Amino acid sequence: MQEQLRKKSKLKSRYWHISHWIQKVNYIFILLLLVLTSVAYILFSDNNDERNLFISNQSDIQSMTIYKNVYMSNQSSQTITDLQTIHRIVNQINSAERVKATEIVFEKGPEGLLVFKFMNDASLHIPFFQNSGDVLYKETLIDADLVKWISAAQMR
C-alpha cells in the first residue's frame, strides 16, 4: 500500500514537473511571439510618421531651385527665394496622398528636380514628374500635383 502511494506521489510529482515545464515553454513562446510581432510591425508597417516628409523645420530653407528636363539638352532651372512660395510647395508635398512606388512600373523616371538649400549649406534633391507634378521620394510616390504650384512660383 505504501509502495503504491509512493509511486503515485512520484508520478504526480513527475506530472507536476512536466506541466510546470510546459507552462514555462508556453510563456517563452508567447513572449517570443509578441517580440516578433512587434518587430514585424516596425519593419513592415506603413508608418505615417513621415507626414512631414522631408522638411520638418521649414525655417531653415534658404532657397529652392526647380530643374526641368533634367536628362535632356534643353534643361532649364529657376531659383526661388520667396519663402512663402517655398513653404506652400513643401506643405503641398507633405499633405498629399502617398502610394508605395515599389508597386508601380514607370514608363520613364521623373524629369524634374526640386533642390532645397538650407542655412547649414545642406541640400535636398526631390525628383518630380513634370506632367503630373507627382513627387518620387524614397520609394514613395506622392500625388502632390505640383504643376500648378511650380507654374505659379515661376510666374513670380
mmCIF file of N, CA and C in Angstrom, residues 44-122:
data_model
loop_
_atom_site.group_PDB
_atom_site.id
_atom_site.type_symbol
_atom_site.label_atom_id
_atom_site.label_comp_id
_atom_site.label_asym_id
_atom_site.label_seq_id
_atom_site.Cartn_x
_atom_site.Cartn_y
_atom_site.Cartn_z
ATOM 1 N N PHE A 44 7.605 46.416 -41.263
ATOM 2 C CA PHE A 44 6.769 46.312 -42.450
ATOM 3 C C PHE A 44 5.524 47.190 -42.441
ATOM 4 N N SER A 45 5.336 47.985 -41.435
ATOM 5 C CA SER A 45 4.131 48.808 -41.401
ATOM 6 C C SER A 45 4.319 50.044 -42.258
ATOM 7 N N ASP A 46 3.212 50.580 -42.720
ATOM 8 C CA ASP A 46 3.214 51.847 -43.445
ATOM 9 C C ASP A 46 3.166 52.953 -42.414
ATOM 10 N N ASN A 47 4.317 53.402 -42.021
ATOM 11 C CA ASN A 47 4.359 54.440 -40.992
ATOM 12 C C ASN A 47 3.928 55.766 -41.573
ATOM 13 N N ASN A 48 3.038 56.422 -40.888
ATOM 14 C CA ASN A 48 2.633 57.761 -41.293
ATOM 15 C C ASN A 48 3.408 58.814 -40.534
ATOM 16 N N ASP A 49 4.521 58.397 -39.918
ATOM 17 C CA ASP A 49 5.329 59.371 -39.205
ATOM 18 C C ASP A 49 6.141 60.211 -40.174
ATOM 19 N N GLU A 50 6.018 59.923 -41.459
ATOM 20 C CA GLU A 50 6.707 60.723 -42.457
ATOM 21 C C GLU A 50 5.757 61.760 -43.048
ATOM 22 N N ARG A 51 4.756 62.183 -42.301
ATOM 23 C CA ARG A 51 3.837 63.201 -42.794
ATOM 24 C C ARG A 51 4.596 64.471 -43.122
ATOM 25 N N ASN A 52 5.520 64.879 -42.274
ATOM 26 C CA ASN A 52 6.430 65.951 -42.634
ATOM 27 C C ASN A 52 7.577 65.261 -43.345
ATOM 28 N N LEU A 53 7.360 65.026 -44.590
ATOM 29 C CA LEU A 53 8.129 64.059 -45.341
ATOM 30 C C LEU A 53 9.614 64.338 -45.365
ATOM 31 N N PHE A 54 9.979 65.494 -45.774
ATOM 32 C CA PHE A 54 11.410 65.714 -45.919
ATOM 33 C C PHE A 54 11.888 66.989 -45.256
ATOM 34 N N ILE A 55 10.999 67.891 -44.944
ATOM 35 C CA ILE A 55 11.410 69.135 -44.300
ATOM 36 C C ILE A 55 10.480 69.379 -43.122
ATOM 37 N N SER A 56 10.972 69.140 -41.929
ATOM 38 C CA SER A 56 10.137 69.389 -40.756
ATOM 39 C C SER A 56 10.327 70.810 -40.237
ATOM 40 N N ASN A 57 11.518 71.354 -40.406
ATOM 41 C CA ASN A 57 11.763 72.724 -39.959
ATOM 42 C C ASN A 57 11.936 73.610 -41.187
ATOM 43 N N GLN A 58 10.834 74.180 -41.649
ATOM 44 C CA GLN A 58 10.859 74.961 -42.881
ATOM 45 C C GLN A 58 11.593 76.283 -42.726
ATOM 46 N N SER A 59 11.841 76.703 -41.511
ATOM 47 C CA SER A 59 12.538 77.979 -41.314
ATOM 48 C C SER A 59 14.015 77.892 -41.698
ATOM 49 N N ASP A 60 14.529 76.684 -41.871
ATOM 50 C CA ASP A 60 15.929 76.511 -42.265
ATOM 51 C C ASP A 60 16.145 76.643 -43.769
ATOM 52 N N ILE A 61 15.085 76.738 -44.548
ATOM 53 C CA ILE A 61 15.204 76.790 -46.006
ATOM 54 C C ILE A 61 15.665 78.180 -46.439
ATOM 55 N N GLN A 62 16.639 78.196 -47.346
ATOM 56 C CA GLN A 62 17.080 79.467 -47.926
ATOM 57 C C GLN A 62 16.501 79.667 -49.317
ATOM 58 N N SER A 63 16.522 78.592 -50.111
ATOM 59 C CA SER A 63 16.033 78.717 -51.482
ATOM 60 C C SER A 63 15.623 77.351 -52.014
ATOM 61 N N MET A 64 14.923 77.393 -53.138
ATOM 62 C CA MET A 64 14.533 76.177 -53.836
ATOM 63 C C MET A 64 14.801 76.408 -55.320
ATOM 64 N N THR A 65 15.480 75.468 -55.938
ATOM 65 C CA THR A 65 15.740 75.556 -57.372
ATOM 66 C C THR A 65 14.926 74.482 -58.074
ATOM 67 N N ILE A 66 14.218 74.891 -59.116
ATOM 68 C CA ILE A 66 13.406 73.972 -59.911
ATOM 69 C C ILE A 66 14.157 73.684 -61.199
ATOM 70 N N TYR A 67 14.472 72.414 -61.410
ATOM 71 C CA TYR A 67 15.120 71.993 -62.650
ATOM 72 C C TYR A 67 14.094 71.219 -63.468
ATOM 73 N N LYS A 68 13.932 71.603 -64.728
ATOM 74 C CA LYS A 68 13.033 70.887 -65.636
ATOM 75 C C LYS A 68 13.865 70.228 -66.725
ATOM 76 N N ASN A 69 13.347 69.121 -67.252
ATOM 77 C CA ASN A 69 14.022 68.357 -68.309
ATOM 78 C C ASN A 69 15.461 68.043 -67.910
ATOM 79 N N VAL A 70 15.618 67.455 -66.761
ATOM 80 C CA VAL A 70 16.938 67.212 -66.177
ATOM 81 C C VAL A 70 17.826 66.370 -67.086
ATOM 82 N N TYR A 71 17.264 65.413 -67.788
ATOM 83 C CA TYR A 71 18.062 64.484 -68.579
ATOM 84 C C TYR A 71 18.140 64.871 -70.053
ATOM 85 N N MET A 72 17.728 66.070 -70.397
ATOM 86 C CA MET A 72 17.725 66.486 -71.798
ATOM 87 C C MET A 72 18.637 67.690 -71.984
ATOM 88 N N SER A 73 18.931 67.981 -73.231
ATOM 89 C CA SER A 73 19.823 69.107 -73.523
ATOM 90 C C SER A 73 19.139 70.454 -73.291
ATOM 91 N N ASN A 74 17.809 70.489 -73.329
ATOM 92 C CA ASN A 74 17.094 71.752 -73.119
ATOM 93 C C ASN A 74 16.694 71.937 -71.651
ATOM 94 N N GLN A 75 17.587 71.546 -70.758
ATOM 95 C CA GLN A 75 17.340 71.671 -69.323
ATOM 96 C C GLN A 75 17.191 73.140 -68.941
ATOM 97 N N SER A 76 16.228 73.405 -68.057
ATOM 98 C CA SER A 76 16.043 74.774 -67.575
ATOM 99 C C SER A 76 15.955 74.756 -66.056
ATOM 100 N N SER A 77 16.309 75.868 -65.450
ATOM 101 C CA SER A 77 16.233 75.941 -63.995
ATOM 102 C C SER A 77 15.814 77.337 -63.567
ATOM 103 N N GLN A 78 15.228 77.398 -62.397
ATOM 104 C CA GLN A 78 14.838 78.674 -61.814
ATOM 105 C C GLN A 78 14.972 78.553 -60.303
ATOM 106 N N THR A 79 15.612 79.531 -59.689
ATOM 107 C CA THR A 79 15.776 79.548 -58.241
ATOM 108 C C THR A 79 14.736 80.472 -57.625
ATOM 109 N N ILE A 80 14.069 79.969 -56.603
ATOM 110 C CA ILE A 80 13.032 80.724 -55.905
ATOM 111 C C ILE A 80 13.518 80.979 -54.486
ATOM 112 N N THR A 81 13.471 82.224 -54.073
ATOM 113 C CA THR A 81 13.890 82.581 -52.717
ATOM 114 C C THR A 81 12.730 83.084 -51.865
ATOM 115 N N ASP A 82 11.550 83.225 -52.471
ATOM 116 C CA ASP A 82 10.368 83.659 -51.727
ATOM 117 C C ASP A 82 9.947 82.525 -50.790
ATOM 118 N N LEU A 83 10.177 82.718 -49.498
ATOM 119 C CA LEU A 83 9.937 81.650 -48.528
ATOM 120 C C LEU A 83 8.469 81.256 -48.435
ATOM 121 N N GLN A 84 7.572 82.188 -48.655
ATOM 122 C CA GLN A 84 6.141 81.870 -48.602
ATOM 123 C C GLN A 84 5.772 80.877 -49.711
ATOM 124 N N THR A 85 6.297 81.100 -50.894
ATOM 125 C CA THR A 85 6.051 80.186 -52.018
ATOM 126 C C THR A 85 6.663 78.819 -51.734
ATOM 127 N N ILE A 86 7.878 78.811 -51.219
ATOM 128 C CA ILE A 86 8.551 77.547 -50.901
ATOM 129 C C ILE A 86 7.760 76.787 -49.840
ATOM 130 N N HIS A 87 7.285 77.471 -48.825
ATOM 131 C CA HIS A 87 6.522 76.820 -47.754
ATOM 132 C C HIS A 87 5.218 76.239 -48.287
ATOM 133 N N ARG A 88 4.576 76.921 -49.228
ATOM 134 C CA ARG A 88 3.346 76.384 -49.836
ATOM 135 C C ARG A 88 3.638 75.072 -50.567
ATOM 136 N N ILE A 89 4.733 75.058 -51.309
ATOM 137 C CA ILE A 89 5.093 73.846 -52.056
ATOM 138 C C ILE A 89 5.429 72.711 -51.091
ATOM 139 N N VAL A 90 6.192 72.999 -50.053
ATOM 140 C CA VAL A 90 6.538 71.976 -49.057
ATOM 141 C C VAL A 90 5.276 71.456 -48.369
ATOM 142 N N ASN A 91 4.385 72.344 -47.993
ATOM 143 C CA ASN A 91 3.132 71.917 -47.351
ATOM 144 C C ASN A 91 2.276 71.085 -48.294
ATOM 145 N N GLN A 92 2.266 71.429 -49.566
ATOM 146 C CA GLN A 92 1.521 70.658 -50.560
ATOM 147 C C GLN A 92 2.077 69.237 -50.647
ATOM 148 N N ILE A 93 3.384 69.112 -50.665
ATOM 149 C CA ILE A 93 4.005 67.784 -50.730
ATOM 150 C C ILE A 93 3.733 67.013 -49.441
ATOM 151 N N ASN A 94 3.897 67.661 -48.310
ATOM 152 C CA ASN A 94 3.719 66.986 -47.021
ATOM 153 C C ASN A 94 2.289 66.504 -46.797
ATOM 154 N N SER A 95 1.306 67.193 -47.349
ATOM 155 C CA SER A 95 -0.090 66.837 -47.083
ATOM 156 C C SER A 95 -0.727 65.984 -48.178
ATOM 157 N N ALA A 96 0.003 65.672 -49.227
ATOM 158 C CA ALA A 96 -0.567 64.938 -50.365
ATOM 159 C C ALA A 96 -0.673 63.436 -50.083
ATOM 160 N N GLU A 97 -1.511 62.780 -50.897
ATOM 161 C CA GLU A 97 -1.688 61.324 -50.826
ATOM 162 C C GLU A 97 -0.390 60.618 -51.202
ATOM 163 N N ARG A 98 -0.190 59.421 -50.625
ATOM 164 C CA ARG A 98 1.024 58.652 -50.887
ATOM 165 C C ARG A 98 0.687 57.231 -51.330
ATOM 166 N N VAL A 99 1.534 56.690 -52.204
ATOM 167 C CA VAL A 99 1.408 55.316 -52.675
ATOM 168 C C VAL A 99 2.812 54.734 -52.712
ATOM 169 N N LYS A 100 2.939 53.451 -52.373
ATOM 170 C CA LYS A 100 4.253 52.818 -52.457
ATOM 171 C C LYS A 100 4.673 52.730 -53.919
ATOM 172 N N ALA A 101 5.812 53.289 -54.226
ATOM 173 C CA ALA A 101 6.285 53.307 -55.608
ATOM 174 C C ALA A 101 6.820 51.956 -56.039
ATOM 175 N N THR A 102 7.107 51.074 -55.101
ATOM 176 C CA THR A 102 7.611 49.749 -55.454
ATOM 177 C C THR A 102 6.540 48.920 -56.141
ATOM 178 N N GLU A 103 5.280 49.317 -55.998
ATOM 179 C CA GLU A 103 4.169 48.588 -56.607
ATOM 180 C C GLU A 103 3.792 49.146 -57.976
ATOM 181 N N ILE A 104 4.534 50.141 -58.454
ATOM 182 C CA ILE A 104 4.204 50.823 -59.703
ATOM 183 C C ILE A 104 5.356 50.665 -60.687
ATOM 184 N N VAL A 105 5.000 50.449 -61.946
ATOM 185 C CA VAL A 105 6.005 50.398 -63.007
ATOM 186 C C VAL A 105 5.925 51.710 -63.771
ATOM 187 N N PHE A 106 7.036 52.411 -63.841
ATOM 188 C CA PHE A 106 7.081 53.697 -64.528
ATOM 189 C C PHE A 106 7.636 53.509 -65.930
ATOM 190 N N GLU A 107 7.010 54.187 -66.894
ATOM 191 C CA GLU A 107 7.499 54.143 -68.270
ATOM 192 C C GLU A 107 8.844 54.854 -68.366
ATOM 193 N N LYS A 108 8.933 55.984 -67.690
ATOM 194 C CA LYS A 108 10.198 56.708 -67.587
ATOM 195 C C LYS A 108 10.225 57.409 -66.238
ATOM 196 N N GLY A 109 11.396 57.775 -65.818
ATOM 197 C CA GLY A 109 11.556 58.378 -64.494
ATOM 198 C C GLY A 109 11.170 59.843 -64.459
ATOM 199 N N PRO A 110 11.301 60.455 -63.307
ATOM 200 C CA PRO A 110 10.966 61.872 -63.154
ATOM 201 C C PRO A 110 11.876 62.756 -64.002
ATOM 202 N N GLU A 111 11.276 63.770 -64.628
ATOM 203 C CA GLU A 111 12.042 64.668 -65.498
ATOM 204 C C GLU A 111 12.473 65.926 -64.765
ATOM 205 N N GLY A 112 11.878 66.187 -63.625
ATOM 206 C CA GLY A 112 12.178 67.413 -62.892
ATOM 207 C C GLY A 112 12.863 67.126 -61.576
ATOM 208 N N LEU A 113 13.440 68.180 -61.016
ATOM 209 C CA LEU A 113 14.146 68.042 -59.754
ATOM 210 C C LEU A 113 13.967 69.324 -58.938
ATOM 211 N N LEU A 114 13.546 69.167 -57.701
ATOM 212 C CA LEU A 114 13.489 70.288 -56.764
ATOM 213 C C LEU A 114 14.706 70.174 -55.856
ATOM 214 N N VAL A 115 15.475 71.241 -55.767
ATOM 215 C CA VAL A 115 16.650 71.235 -54.893
ATOM 216 C C VAL A 115 16.443 72.305 -53.828
ATOM 217 N N PHE A 116 16.311 71.854 -52.597
ATOM 218 C CA PHE A 116 16.143 72.764 -51.471
ATOM 219 C C PHE A 116 17.503 73.030 -50.843
ATOM 220 N N LYS A 117 17.834 74.286 -50.657
ATOM 221 C CA LYS A 117 19.085 74.683 -49.995
ATOM 222 C C LYS A 117 18.739 75.157 -48.590
ATOM 223 N N PHE A 118 19.524 74.699 -47.626
ATOM 224 C CA PHE A 118 19.296 75.037 -46.229
ATOM 225 C C PHE A 118 20.389 75.964 -45.713
ATOM 226 N N MET A 119 20.141 76.567 -44.564
ATOM 227 C CA MET A 119 21.087 77.512 -43.976
ATOM 228 C C MET A 119 22.421 76.868 -43.616
ATOM 229 N N ASN A 120 22.418 75.588 -43.313
ATOM 230 C CA ASN A 120 23.657 74.906 -42.938
ATOM 231 C C ASN A 120 24.389 74.341 -44.161
ATOM 232 N N ASP A 121 24.121 74.898 -45.326
ATOM 233 C CA ASP A 121 24.731 74.506 -46.602
ATOM 234 C C ASP A 121 24.365 73.095 -47.052
ATOM 235 N N ALA A 122 23.411 72.482 -46.401
ATOM 236 C CA ALA A 122 22.927 71.178 -46.857
ATOM 237 C C ALA A 122 21.909 71.404 -47.965
#
